[in-house]
Amino acid sequence: MVHLSSALLKRYHGGFVVIRLALGGCTNRPFYRIVAAFNKRARDSKYIEQLGTYDPLPNKYNEKLVSLNYGRIKYWIGCGAHTTKPVAKLLGLSGFFPLHPMTVTEAERKRKRAELMKAQPDGDRAEEEEQDKKEQEA
Amino acid sequence: MAAPGMVHWVRIWSSCLKNVQRQGSGRVVCASRVSYSSSSDTGEGGFPKMQFADEKVQDILTQITGLDLQKVFRPVKEELKPPAYKLMTDAQLQEANSRAVEEARRRLKMTPVLPERKPIQDILAHDKVLAGMETAKYVFTDITFETPHRQRFVVVREPDGCLRKASWEERDRMIQVYFPKHGRKITPPPIFQEANLKNVYRQDQHEALLDLCLAQFEPDSAEYKKVHRLTYEDIEKQGKYNLLRSTRHFGGMAWHLVMSRNVDGLLVDMLQRDLVHDAVSLVSLFNLVHPQSESAEEARKLNAKGLDLLKVYAKEESQRAGYIELALQAHQRTF
């Protein structure tokens, strides 16, 4: 069943419901709510329903907490809601969706970069030593 | 119509109550507990293995718990209110008394004794492609309102790409974060550390400690069992059985003592307080739970009832036989 109010809104043609992250929290302390909202709405403004939360900062047990109301997410996806990239990535990590291809790509890129850093330790260390000498002379 | 509507409402509420389990703090929580039945129903020698939840065992335990109204309804630290005085006829007083007894029985509902939960070790997926992407784990909790907590999905994505079910401690912590229960903290308070437990025992606060433990931990978790075991052992060492008498923890304590065959102290305490009937039921519970023990076999042979059971137990099984016989003789002399 399609959410009927989008069909009834006169100034909102071609709009759709989207499941996305709405930012909250304080300075230097982000906190996201996973939310079903019309896509034209502002990011943090009135949403249709809150479907979960995502805390990007790890807690004292080194965990990032994500809560997901799978029942309602299934309902909204059944109504034809789209998901944004970060939400799709989170759902892929949780096992609800298949893994997002960008997650895999980013993991591979990070691994390559880490290997490059390991492969050139002498060049980097020589540069750091030169910088330290210059700071001591100055 | 008011009357049929009220009856209908009461029927719905009473059917709801059957599925509701009242937790230690008194808050009503809907939870369907997975039933834990032992794998083998017959223990040694073809006798049925007695569980804590069996009817006979529960009857005996409720009986020896006692029903001291003064202790159950003793003044609890609450907001100061001026006392309320009511003028009642005899019939109304009797009715108020019977209602108080009902309420006391409800408050004395025994705490559960369940087998310890096995650790969760399910791995749902192992995606090695994700290794090294994150430095922190992701914990995904399902916050659908209607699912019972025992069936809720709590899943952890490790930094090495492994997707596994969360362990029991992680589960309890996540469920407390998203569905907070009154009286439960996310990290267990330091009172449950062994050094602090000794202080609590010195101040005779066993009942309050066990109430706190019931609110904080799940009944089949290792910490719950450990705290209860240490408390019961301390009570048995010091002989302070009366602290828990007429509270909801007495049944659990009696069960623990019977299972570990340490019933002598409790028996002697009961005889000293002239609770001979309770002592007899305690010995019969012991014989039910350990049907292969010498006292049980003797009792079955002689078909002993009442005081004879005590005498048989004193002769066969107990280490303080002399004490029990002395107390029995003293009791018989007075009656």
Tab-separated table of C-alpha atoms in Angstrom:
chain	number	residue	atom	x	y	z
A	1	MET	CA	0.000	0.000	0.000
A	2	VAL	CA	1.506	3.330	-1.003
A	3	HIS	CA	1.546	6.090	1.608
A	4	LEU	CA	-1.442	8.054	0.304
A	5	SER	CA	-0.609	11.537	1.583
A	6	SER	CA	2.171	11.935	-1.002
A	7	ALA	CA	-0.470	11.436	-3.676
A	8	LEU	CA	-2.688	14.069	-2.074
A	9	LEU	CA	-0.056	16.819	-1.658
A	10	LYS	CA	-0.654	19.351	-4.426
A	11	ARG	CA	2.740	21.082	-4.393
A	12	TYR	CA	4.834	17.931	-3.971
A	13	HIS	CA	4.751	15.934	-7.173
A	14	GLY	CA	7.235	13.183	-7.778
A	15	GLY	CA	8.280	13.161	-4.155
A	16	PHE	CA	8.978	9.982	-2.290
A	17	VAL	CA	9.573	8.709	1.193
A	18	VAL	CA	13.220	8.228	2.088
A	19	ILE	CA	14.918	6.459	4.995
A	20	ARG	CA	17.864	8.609	5.995
A	21	LEU	CA	19.971	9.871	8.883
A	22	ALA	CA	18.809	13.033	10.668
A	23	LEU	CA	21.638	14.720	12.585
A	24	GLY	CA	21.225	15.694	16.222
A	25	GLY	CA	23.503	15.988	19.228
A	26	CYS	CA	25.832	18.845	20.172
A	27	THR	CA	29.036	20.478	18.956
A	28	ASN	CA	31.705	17.829	18.309
A	29	ARG	CA	29.194	15.175	19.378
A	30	PRO	CA	27.069	13.972	16.434
A	31	PHE	CA	24.142	11.603	16.916
A	32	TYR	CA	21.933	10.349	14.097
A	33	ARG	CA	18.328	9.219	14.095
A	34	ILE	CA	17.339	6.812	11.330
A	35	VAL	CA	14.148	8.342	10.065
A	36	ALA	CA	11.480	7.899	7.379
A	37	ALA	CA	10.726	11.319	5.877
A	38	PHE	CA	9.661	12.937	2.618
A	39	ASN	CA	12.747	13.591	0.576
A	40	LYS	CA	12.131	17.312	0.040
A	41	ARG	CA	11.956	18.015	3.774
A	42	ALA	CA	14.962	19.547	5.541
A	43	ARG	CA	17.361	17.006	6.981
A	44	ASP	CA	16.434	17.569	10.635
A	45	SER	CA	12.854	18.752	10.278
A	46	LYS	CA	9.512	16.961	10.714
A	47	TYR	CA	9.728	13.291	9.781
A	48	ILE	CA	7.065	10.637	9.369
A	49	GLU	CA	8.484	8.061	11.760
A	50	GLN	CA	11.702	7.344	13.614
A	51	LEU	CA	13.060	3.921	12.757
A	52	GLY	CA	16.200	3.794	14.841
A	53	THR	CA	19.360	5.518	15.971
A	54	TYR	CA	23.046	5.536	15.106
A	55	ASP	CA	25.777	6.733	17.438
A	56	PRO	CA	28.997	7.285	15.420
A	57	LEU	CA	31.261	7.731	18.459
A	58	PRO	CA	32.392	4.450	20.086
A	59	ASN	CA	31.531	3.942	23.772
A	60	LYS	CA	33.773	2.670	26.551
A	61	TYR	CA	33.433	-0.906	25.267
A	62	ASN	CA	34.583	0.290	21.794
A	63	GLU	CA	31.120	-0.272	20.307
A	64	LYS	CA	29.153	1.946	17.928
A	65	LEU	CA	25.499	1.468	18.855
A	66	VAL	CA	22.915	1.185	16.111
A	67	SER	CA	19.267	0.444	16.792
A	68	LEU	CA	16.952	-0.574	13.940
A	69	ASN	CA	13.205	-1.209	14.009
A	70	TYR	CA	13.300	-3.944	11.371
A	71	GLY	CA	9.523	-4.379	11.335
A	72	ARG	CA	8.829	-0.766	10.443
A	73	ILE	CA	11.795	-0.575	8.038
A	74	LYS	CA	10.283	-3.523	6.180
A	75	TYR	CA	6.940	-1.693	6.070
A	76	TRP	CA	8.413	1.502	4.621
A	77	ILE	CA	10.519	-0.334	2.053
A	78	GLY	CA	7.365	-2.197	1.146
A	79	CYS	CA	5.651	1.178	0.641
A	80	GLY	CA	8.396	2.133	-1.811
A	81	ALA	CA	10.750	4.160	0.406
A	82	HIS	CA	14.287	4.739	-0.844
A	83	THR	CA	17.330	4.454	1.390
A	84	THR	CA	20.300	6.792	1.350
A	85	LYS	CA	23.862	5.532	1.010
A	86	PRO	CA	24.821	5.653	4.720
A	87	VAL	CA	21.595	3.906	5.736
A	88	ALA	CA	22.112	1.257	3.062
A	89	LYS	CA	25.677	0.743	4.320
A	90	LEU	CA	24.494	0.355	7.919
A	91	LEU	CA	21.780	-2.083	6.912
A	92	GLY	CA	24.358	-4.022	4.881
A	93	LEU	CA	26.729	-4.181	7.837
A	94	SER	CA	23.902	-5.442	10.043
A	95	GLY	CA	23.083	-8.248	7.633
A	96	PHE	CA	19.579	-6.959	6.780
A	97	PHE	CA	20.666	-5.878	3.266
A	98	PRO	CA	23.464	-7.452	1.254
A	99	LEU	CA	26.811	-5.707	1.753
A	100	HIS	CA	26.992	-2.341	-0.007
A	101	PRO	CA	29.590	-2.368	-2.803
A	102	MET	CA	31.129	0.920	-1.572
A	103	THR	CA	31.716	-0.681	1.835
A	104	VAL	CA	33.782	-3.372	0.136
A	105	THR	CA	35.541	-0.818	-2.093
A	106	GLU	CA	36.425	1.434	0.843
A	107	ALA	CA	37.720	-1.506	2.835
A	108	GLU	CA	39.971	-2.505	-0.054
A	109	ARG	CA	41.187	1.083	-0.555
A	110	LYS	CA	41.997	1.391	3.149
A	111	ARG	CA	43.902	-1.868	3.072
A	112	LYS	CA	45.916	-0.739	0.036
A	113	ARG	CA	46.738	2.572	1.704
A	114	ALA	CA	47.822	0.769	4.863
A	115	GLU	CA	50.086	-1.504	2.848
A	116	LEU	CA	51.606	1.499	1.037
A	117	MET	CA	52.323	3.196	4.371
A	118	LYS	CA	54.010	0.036	5.622
A	119	ALA	CA	56.007	-0.391	2.387
A	120	GLN	CA	57.556	3.136	2.576
A	121	PRO	CA	58.568	3.518	6.200
A	122	ASP	CA	62.201	4.628	5.390
A	123	GLY	CA	61.147	7.505	3.112
A	124	ASP	CA	58.589	8.784	5.670
A	125	ARG	CA	60.965	8.455	8.615
A	126	ALA	CA	63.724	10.376	6.753
A	127	GLU	CA	61.265	13.227	6.035
A	128	GLU	CA	60.175	13.331	9.707
A	129	GLU	CA	63.788	13.449	10.908
A	130	GLU	CA	64.570	16.375	8.576
A	131	GLN	CA	61.523	18.281	9.876
A	132	ASP	CA	62.563	17.677	13.518
A	133	LYS	CA	66.120	18.966	12.814
A	134	LYS	CA	64.757	22.126	11.192
A	135	GLU	CA	62.476	22.790	14.214
A	136	GLN	CA	65.425	22.314	16.629
A	137	GLU	CA	67.646	24.767	14.669
A	138	ALA	CA	64.801	27.323	14.568
B	1	MET	CA	-23.473	-0.867	29.278
B	2	ALA	CA	-21.234	-0.512	32.293
B	3	ALA	CA	-21.602	-3.948	33.952
B	4	PRO	CA	-20.934	-6.286	30.958
B	5	GLY	CA	-18.191	-3.925	29.832
B	6	MET	CA	-16.509	-4.106	33.264
B	7	VAL	CA	-16.763	-7.921	33.295
B	8	HIS	CA	-15.232	-8.035	29.827
B	9	TRP	CA	-12.400	-5.733	30.924
B	10	VAL	CA	-11.710	-7.865	34.017
B	11	ARG	CA	-11.605	-11.022	31.875
B	12	ILE	CA	-9.107	-9.453	29.437
B	13	TRP	CA	-6.981	-8.207	32.340
B	14	SER	CA	-6.972	-11.570	34.100
B	15	SER	CA	-5.983	-13.366	30.879
B	16	CYS	CA	-3.250	-10.740	30.456
B	17	LEU	CA	-2.066	-11.375	34.016
B	18	LYS	CA	-1.511	-15.058	33.254
B	19	ASN	CA	1.198	-14.074	30.773
B	20	VAL	CA	2.712	-11.419	32.955
B	21	GLN	CA	5.556	-12.048	35.322
B	22	ARG	CA	6.006	-9.603	38.143
B	23	GLN	CA	9.661	-8.583	38.514
B	24	GLY	CA	11.400	-7.830	41.792
B	25	SER	CA	10.820	-4.054	41.756
B	26	GLY	CA	7.088	-4.518	41.314
B	27	ARG	CA	6.893	-3.168	37.756
B	28	VAL	CA	4.720	-5.324	35.499
B	29	VAL	CA	6.677	-6.568	32.479
B	30	CYS	CA	5.363	-8.727	29.643
B	31	ALA	CA	7.943	-11.404	28.861
B	32	SER	CA	7.509	-14.902	27.575
B	33	ARG	CA	10.167	-16.916	29.271
B	34	VAL	CA	11.599	-19.852	27.386
B	35	SER	CA	10.722	-22.883	29.510
B	36	TYR	CA	13.738	-24.725	30.873
B	37	SER	CA	12.903	-28.357	31.369
B	38	SER	CA	15.660	-30.800	32.199
B	39	SER	CA	16.653	-33.164	29.450
B	40	SER	CA	16.130	-36.234	31.623
B	41	ASP	CA	13.021	-36.433	33.760
B	42	THR	CA	14.098	-39.491	35.704
B	43	GLY	CA	17.131	-39.153	37.967
B	44	GLU	CA	19.022	-42.012	39.539
B	45	GLY	CA	17.288	-45.285	40.260
B	46	GLY	CA	14.100	-44.576	38.307
B	47	PHE	CA	12.930	-41.837	40.734
B	48	PRO	CA	11.631	-38.642	39.079
B	49	LYS	CA	14.299	-35.905	39.283
B	50	MET	CA	12.877	-33.053	41.355
B	51	GLN	CA	13.055	-29.559	39.832
B	52	PHE	CA	12.610	-26.266	41.677
B	53	ALA	CA	9.375	-25.569	39.815
B	54	ASP	CA	7.622	-28.865	40.698
B	55	GLU	CA	4.317	-28.481	42.552
B	56	LYS	CA	5.311	-30.611	45.540
B	57	VAL	CA	8.599	-28.760	45.968
B	58	GLN	CA	6.921	-25.361	45.666
B	59	ASP	CA	4.245	-26.321	48.225
B	60	ILE	CA	6.843	-27.369	50.767
B	61	LEU	CA	8.950	-24.268	50.155
B	62	THR	CA	5.981	-21.866	50.490
B	63	GLN	CA	5.028	-23.583	53.701
B	64	ILE	CA	8.454	-23.256	55.316
B	65	THR	CA	8.777	-19.634	54.112
B	66	GLY	CA	6.045	-18.691	56.525
B	67	LEU	CA	3.766	-15.674	56.327
B	68	ASP	CA	4.754	-13.096	58.931
B	69	LEU	CA	2.523	-10.137	58.038
B	70	GLN	CA	4.436	-7.812	60.340
B	71	LYS	CA	7.661	-8.502	58.446
B	72	VAL	CA	6.170	-8.427	54.936
B	73	PHE	CA	4.433	-5.104	55.508
B	74	ARG	CA	7.081	-3.533	57.660
B	75	PRO	CA	7.492	0.228	57.072
B	76	VAL	CA	9.502	0.897	53.919
B	77	LYS	CA	11.257	4.220	53.467
B	78	GLU	CA	8.652	6.209	51.555
B	79	GLU	CA	7.327	9.716	51.266
B	80	LEU	CA	6.055	10.905	54.668
B	81	LYS	CA	2.281	10.726	54.862
B	82	PRO	CA	0.118	11.176	57.934
B	83	PRO	CA	-1.339	7.809	59.034
B	84	ALA	CA	-4.868	7.001	57.837
B	85	TYR	CA	-7.366	5.767	60.442
B	86	LYS	CA	-10.436	3.807	59.354
B	87	LEU	CA	-13.509	2.877	61.385
B	88	MET	CA	-14.468	-0.720	60.492
B	89	THR	CA	-16.963	-3.349	61.565
B	90	ASP	CA	-15.668	-6.818	62.448
B	91	ALA	CA	-16.626	-8.174	59.033
B	92	GLN	CA	-14.805	-5.348	57.262
B	93	LEU	CA	-11.744	-5.917	59.455
B	94	GLN	CA	-11.745	-9.601	58.543
B	95	GLU	CA	-12.044	-8.727	54.872
B	96	ALA	CA	-9.160	-6.232	55.124
B	97	ASN	CA	-7.098	-8.909	56.864
B	98	SER	CA	-7.792	-11.494	54.162
B	99	ARG	CA	-6.875	-8.939	51.486
B	100	ALA	CA	-3.626	-8.257	53.363
B	101	VAL	CA	-2.883	-11.988	53.414
B	102	GLU	CA	-3.497	-12.182	49.635
B	103	GLU	CA	-1.194	-9.238	49.048
B	104	ALA	CA	1.463	-10.778	51.294
B	105	ARG	CA	1.240	-14.044	49.359
B	106	ARG	CA	1.722	-12.129	46.126
B	107	ARG	CA	4.759	-10.340	47.565
B	108	LEU	CA	6.197	-13.645	48.742
B	109	LYS	CA	6.177	-15.167	45.243
B	110	MET	CA	9.402	-17.103	45.018
B	111	THR	CA	12.363	-15.887	42.976
B	112	PRO	CA	13.117	-18.151	40.011
B	113	VAL	CA	15.846	-20.793	40.134
B	114	LEU	CA	16.871	-21.601	36.573
B	115	PRO	CA	19.781	-23.571	35.109
B	116	GLU	CA	22.704	-21.368	34.128
B	117	ARG	CA	22.530	-20.006	30.585
B	118	LYS	CA	24.997	-21.356	28.043
B	119	PRO	CA	27.196	-18.776	26.238
B	120	ILE	CA	26.083	-17.705	22.742
B	121	GLN	CA	28.619	-18.492	20.058
B	122	ASP	CA	26.665	-18.214	16.784
B	123	ILE	CA	28.473	-16.666	13.811
B	124	LEU	CA	26.075	-15.479	11.121
B	125	ALA	CA	28.601	-14.460	8.445
B	126	HIS	CA	32.329	-13.973	8.026
B	127	ASP	CA	33.103	-11.289	5.439
B	128	LYS	CA	36.884	-11.138	5.280
B	129	VAL	CA	36.624	-8.349	2.657
B	130	LEU	CA	35.658	-5.945	5.466
B	131	ALA	CA	38.712	-6.644	7.605
B	132	GLY	CA	40.584	-3.550	8.747
B	133	MET	CA	37.927	-1.031	7.728
B	134	GLU	CA	36.800	-0.056	11.210
B	135	THR	CA	38.512	0.144	14.582
B	136	ALA	CA	35.284	-0.205	16.575
B	137	LYS	CA	32.578	-2.875	16.590
B	138	TYR	CA	29.043	-2.132	15.440
B	139	VAL	CA	26.249	-3.453	17.652
B	140	PHE	CA	22.857	-3.675	15.912
B	141	THR	CA	19.798	-4.045	18.137
B	142	ASP	CA	16.313	-4.755	16.894
B	143	ILE	CA	13.944	-2.317	18.610
B	144	THR	CA	10.625	-3.769	17.424
B	145	PHE	CA	8.364	-3.172	20.408
B	146	GLU	CA	6.389	-6.422	20.347
B	147	THR	CA	9.221	-8.965	20.305
B	148	PRO	CA	10.001	-10.524	23.694
B	149	HIS	CA	13.487	-9.641	24.944
B	150	ARG	CA	14.644	-13.253	24.814
B	151	GLN	CA	13.912	-13.408	21.069
B	152	ARG	CA	15.311	-10.000	20.177
B	153	PHE	CA	18.064	-9.830	17.550
B	154	VAL	CA	21.290	-8.291	18.893
B	155	VAL	CA	24.095	-8.697	16.406
B	156	VAL	CA	27.728	-7.509	16.437
B	157	ARG	CA	29.910	-6.708	13.402
B	158	GLU	CA	33.522	-7.063	14.495
B	159	PRO	CA	36.375	-5.009	12.931
B	160	ASP	CA	37.654	-8.175	11.238
B	161	GLY	CA	34.381	-8.507	9.321
B	162	CYS	CA	32.768	-11.254	11.396
B	163	LEU	CA	29.002	-10.898	11.985
B	164	ARG	CA	28.090	-12.740	15.189
B	165	LYS	CA	25.241	-12.862	17.673
B	166	ALA	CA	25.952	-10.756	20.758
B	167	SER	CA	26.977	-12.477	23.991
B	168	TRP	CA	24.589	-12.531	26.953
B	169	GLU	CA	26.315	-9.593	28.691
B	170	GLU	CA	26.180	-7.472	25.504
B	171	ARG	CA	22.527	-8.424	25.013
B	172	ASP	CA	21.570	-7.434	28.557
B	173	ARG	CA	23.412	-4.133	28.200
B	174	MET	CA	21.775	-3.257	24.842
B	175	ILE	CA	18.293	-4.196	26.013
B	176	GLN	CA	18.799	-2.032	29.100
B	177	VAL	CA	19.907	0.888	26.854
B	178	TYR	CA	16.853	0.760	24.594
B	179	PHE	CA	14.236	-0.696	26.959
B	180	PRO	CA	15.340	0.468	30.385
B	181	LYS	CA	14.008	-1.484	33.337
B	182	HIS	CA	13.420	0.317	36.615
B	183	GLY	CA	16.120	-0.432	39.188
B	184	ARG	CA	18.593	-1.893	36.686
B	185	LYS	CA	21.835	-0.113	35.795
B	186	ILE	CA	23.828	-0.610	32.588
B	187	THR	CA	27.044	-1.504	34.449
B	188	PRO	CA	26.437	-3.561	37.594
B	189	PRO	CA	27.005	-1.393	40.704
B	190	PRO	CA	30.222	-2.060	42.688
B	191	ILE	CA	28.237	-3.522	45.607
B	192	PHE	CA	28.347	-6.863	43.819
B	193	GLN	CA	32.142	-7.095	44.014
B	194	GLU	CA	33.309	-9.664	46.531
B	195	ALA	CA	35.055	-7.211	48.865
B	196	ASN	CA	31.907	-5.078	49.157
B	197	LEU	CA	29.668	-8.108	49.619
B	198	LYS	CA	31.503	-8.838	52.899
B	199	ASN	CA	30.536	-5.379	54.200
B	200	VAL	CA	26.921	-6.001	53.275
B	201	TYR	CA	26.900	-9.308	55.128
B	202	ARG	CA	28.402	-7.667	58.207
B	203	GLN	CA	25.488	-5.229	58.255
B	204	ASP	CA	22.895	-8.048	57.903
B	205	GLN	CA	21.534	-6.563	54.668
B	206	HIS	CA	21.159	-9.900	52.893
B	207	GLU	CA	17.524	-9.352	51.908
B	208	ALA	CA	18.152	-5.913	50.403
B	209	LEU	CA	21.178	-7.265	48.531
B	210	LEU	CA	19.149	-10.119	47.052
B	211	ASP	CA	16.382	-7.694	46.000
B	212	LEU	CA	19.023	-5.544	44.260
B	213	CYS	CA	20.513	-8.621	42.592
B	214	LEU	CA	17.072	-9.662	41.328
B	215	ALA	CA	16.521	-6.208	39.813
B	216	GLN	CA	19.984	-5.993	38.229
B	217	PHE	CA	20.695	-9.451	36.775
B	218	GLU	CA	18.745	-12.000	34.764
B	219	PRO	CA	17.830	-15.082	36.847
B	220	ASP	CA	19.831	-17.496	34.720
B	221	SER	CA	23.011	-15.391	34.497
B	222	ALA	CA	26.255	-16.402	36.160
B	223	GLU	CA	26.494	-13.246	38.347
B	224	TYR	CA	22.966	-13.747	39.741
B	225	LYS	CA	23.781	-17.330	40.706
B	226	LYS	CA	27.147	-16.347	42.177
B	227	VAL	CA	25.705	-13.561	44.361
B	228	HIS	CA	22.914	-15.812	45.575
B	229	ARG	CA	25.300	-18.670	46.319
B	230	LEU	CA	27.658	-16.415	48.308
B	231	THR	CA	24.729	-14.920	50.244
B	232	TYR	CA	23.264	-18.309	51.116
B	233	GLU	CA	26.681	-19.619	52.159
B	234	ASP	CA	27.239	-16.641	54.433
B	235	ILE	CA	23.794	-17.049	56.007
B	236	GLU	CA	24.464	-20.724	56.586
B	237	LYS	CA	27.895	-20.025	58.098
B	238	GLN	CA	26.508	-17.395	60.477
B	239	GLY	CA	23.210	-19.146	61.118
B	240	LYS	CA	21.183	-16.033	60.273
B	241	TYR	CA	18.300	-17.937	58.700
B	242	ASN	CA	15.701	-15.684	60.274
B	243	LEU	CA	16.823	-12.748	58.101
B	244	LEU	CA	15.233	-14.367	55.073
B	245	ARG	CA	12.283	-16.072	56.777
B	246	SER	CA	8.947	-14.705	55.430
B	247	THR	CA	10.661	-13.083	52.435
B	248	ARG	CA	10.562	-14.224	48.810
B	249	HIS	CA	14.166	-15.463	48.971
B	250	PHE	CA	13.607	-18.132	51.640
B	251	GLY	CA	12.463	-20.771	49.145
B	252	GLY	CA	15.543	-20.290	47.000
B	253	MET	CA	17.787	-20.512	50.061
B	254	ALA	CA	16.094	-23.699	51.288
B	255	TRP	CA	16.393	-25.213	47.800
B	256	HIS	CA	20.106	-24.341	47.618
B	257	LEU	CA	20.774	-25.873	51.038
B	258	VAL	CA	18.840	-29.023	50.168
B	259	MET	CA	20.686	-29.415	46.850
B	260	SER	CA	24.070	-29.012	48.557
B	261	ARG	CA	22.997	-31.246	51.484
B	262	ASN	CA	23.686	-28.611	54.155
B	263	VAL	CA	20.313	-28.775	55.854
B	264	ASP	CA	21.518	-29.321	59.420
B	265	GLY	CA	21.921	-25.671	60.410
B	266	LEU	CA	18.482	-24.743	59.128
B	267	LEU	CA	16.884	-27.752	60.835
B	268	VAL	CA	18.461	-26.888	64.165
B	269	ASP	CA	17.351	-23.249	63.793
B	270	MET	CA	13.774	-24.343	63.061
B	271	LEU	CA	13.709	-26.665	66.075
B	272	GLN	CA	15.063	-23.922	68.324
B	273	ARG	CA	12.207	-21.666	67.228
B	274	ASP	CA	9.658	-24.493	67.811
B	275	LEU	CA	8.774	-24.796	64.101
B	276	VAL	CA	8.613	-28.588	64.190
B	277	HIS	CA	6.087	-28.787	61.358
B	278	ASP	CA	8.443	-26.772	59.122
B	279	ALA	CA	11.338	-29.024	60.123
B	280	VAL	CA	9.330	-32.103	59.142
B	281	SER	CA	8.460	-30.640	55.737
B	282	LEU	CA	12.110	-29.675	55.212
B	283	VAL	CA	13.194	-33.262	55.854
B	284	SER	CA	10.462	-34.575	53.524
B	285	LEU	CA	11.725	-32.148	50.831
B	286	PHE	CA	15.239	-33.480	51.364
B	287	ASN	CA	13.971	-37.041	50.906
B	288	LEU	CA	12.081	-36.006	47.755
B	289	VAL	CA	15.142	-34.411	46.202
B	290	HIS	CA	17.648	-37.084	47.243
B	291	PRO	CA	15.651	-40.314	47.014
B	292	GLN	CA	18.813	-42.432	47.072
B	293	SER	CA	20.116	-41.047	50.367
B	294	GLU	CA	20.118	-43.260	53.476
B	295	SER	CA	17.551	-41.209	55.346
B	296	ALA	CA	15.122	-41.366	52.406
B	297	GLU	CA	15.475	-45.130	52.086
B	298	GLU	CA	15.055	-45.669	55.850
B	299	ALA	CA	12.007	-43.416	55.853
B	300	ARG	CA	10.429	-45.356	53.014
B	301	LYS	CA	11.217	-48.664	54.728
B	302	LEU	CA	9.720	-47.619	58.077
B	303	ASN	CA	7.017	-45.500	56.369
B	304	ALA	CA	7.943	-42.720	58.790
B	305	LYS	CA	5.730	-39.673	59.232
B	306	GLY	CA	6.096	-36.511	61.324
B	307	LEU	CA	8.618	-36.634	64.155
B	308	ASP	CA	9.814	-40.128	63.134
B	309	LEU	CA	11.093	-38.590	59.869
B	310	LEU	CA	13.214	-36.205	61.918
B	311	LYS	CA	14.532	-39.054	64.044
B	312	VAL	CA	15.420	-41.096	60.940
B	313	TYR	CA	17.147	-38.098	59.375
B	314	ALA	CA	19.041	-37.340	62.572
B	315	LYS	CA	20.247	-40.925	62.818
B	316	GLU	CA	21.273	-41.425	59.189
B	317	GLU	CA	22.272	-38.279	57.474
B	318	SER	CA	23.022	-35.361	59.736
B	319	GLN	CA	26.316	-34.438	61.370
B	320	ARG	CA	24.657	-32.754	64.341
B	321	ALA	CA	22.522	-35.714	65.330
B	322	GLY	CA	22.859	-35.065	69.038
B	323	TYR	CA	21.524	-31.537	68.763
B	324	ILE	CA	18.485	-32.582	66.738
B	325	GLU	CA	17.621	-35.388	69.148
B	326	LEU	CA	17.975	-33.071	72.155
B	327	ALA	CA	15.688	-30.502	70.546
B	328	LEU	CA	13.145	-33.237	69.691
B	329	GLN	CA	13.145	-34.493	73.274
B	330	ALA	CA	12.678	-30.952	74.598
B	331	HIS	CA	9.741	-30.449	72.205
B	332	GLN	CA	8.134	-33.721	73.239
B	333	ARG	CA	8.479	-32.845	76.922
B	334	THR	CA	6.604	-29.560	76.469
B	335	PHE	CA	3.720	-31.235	74.604
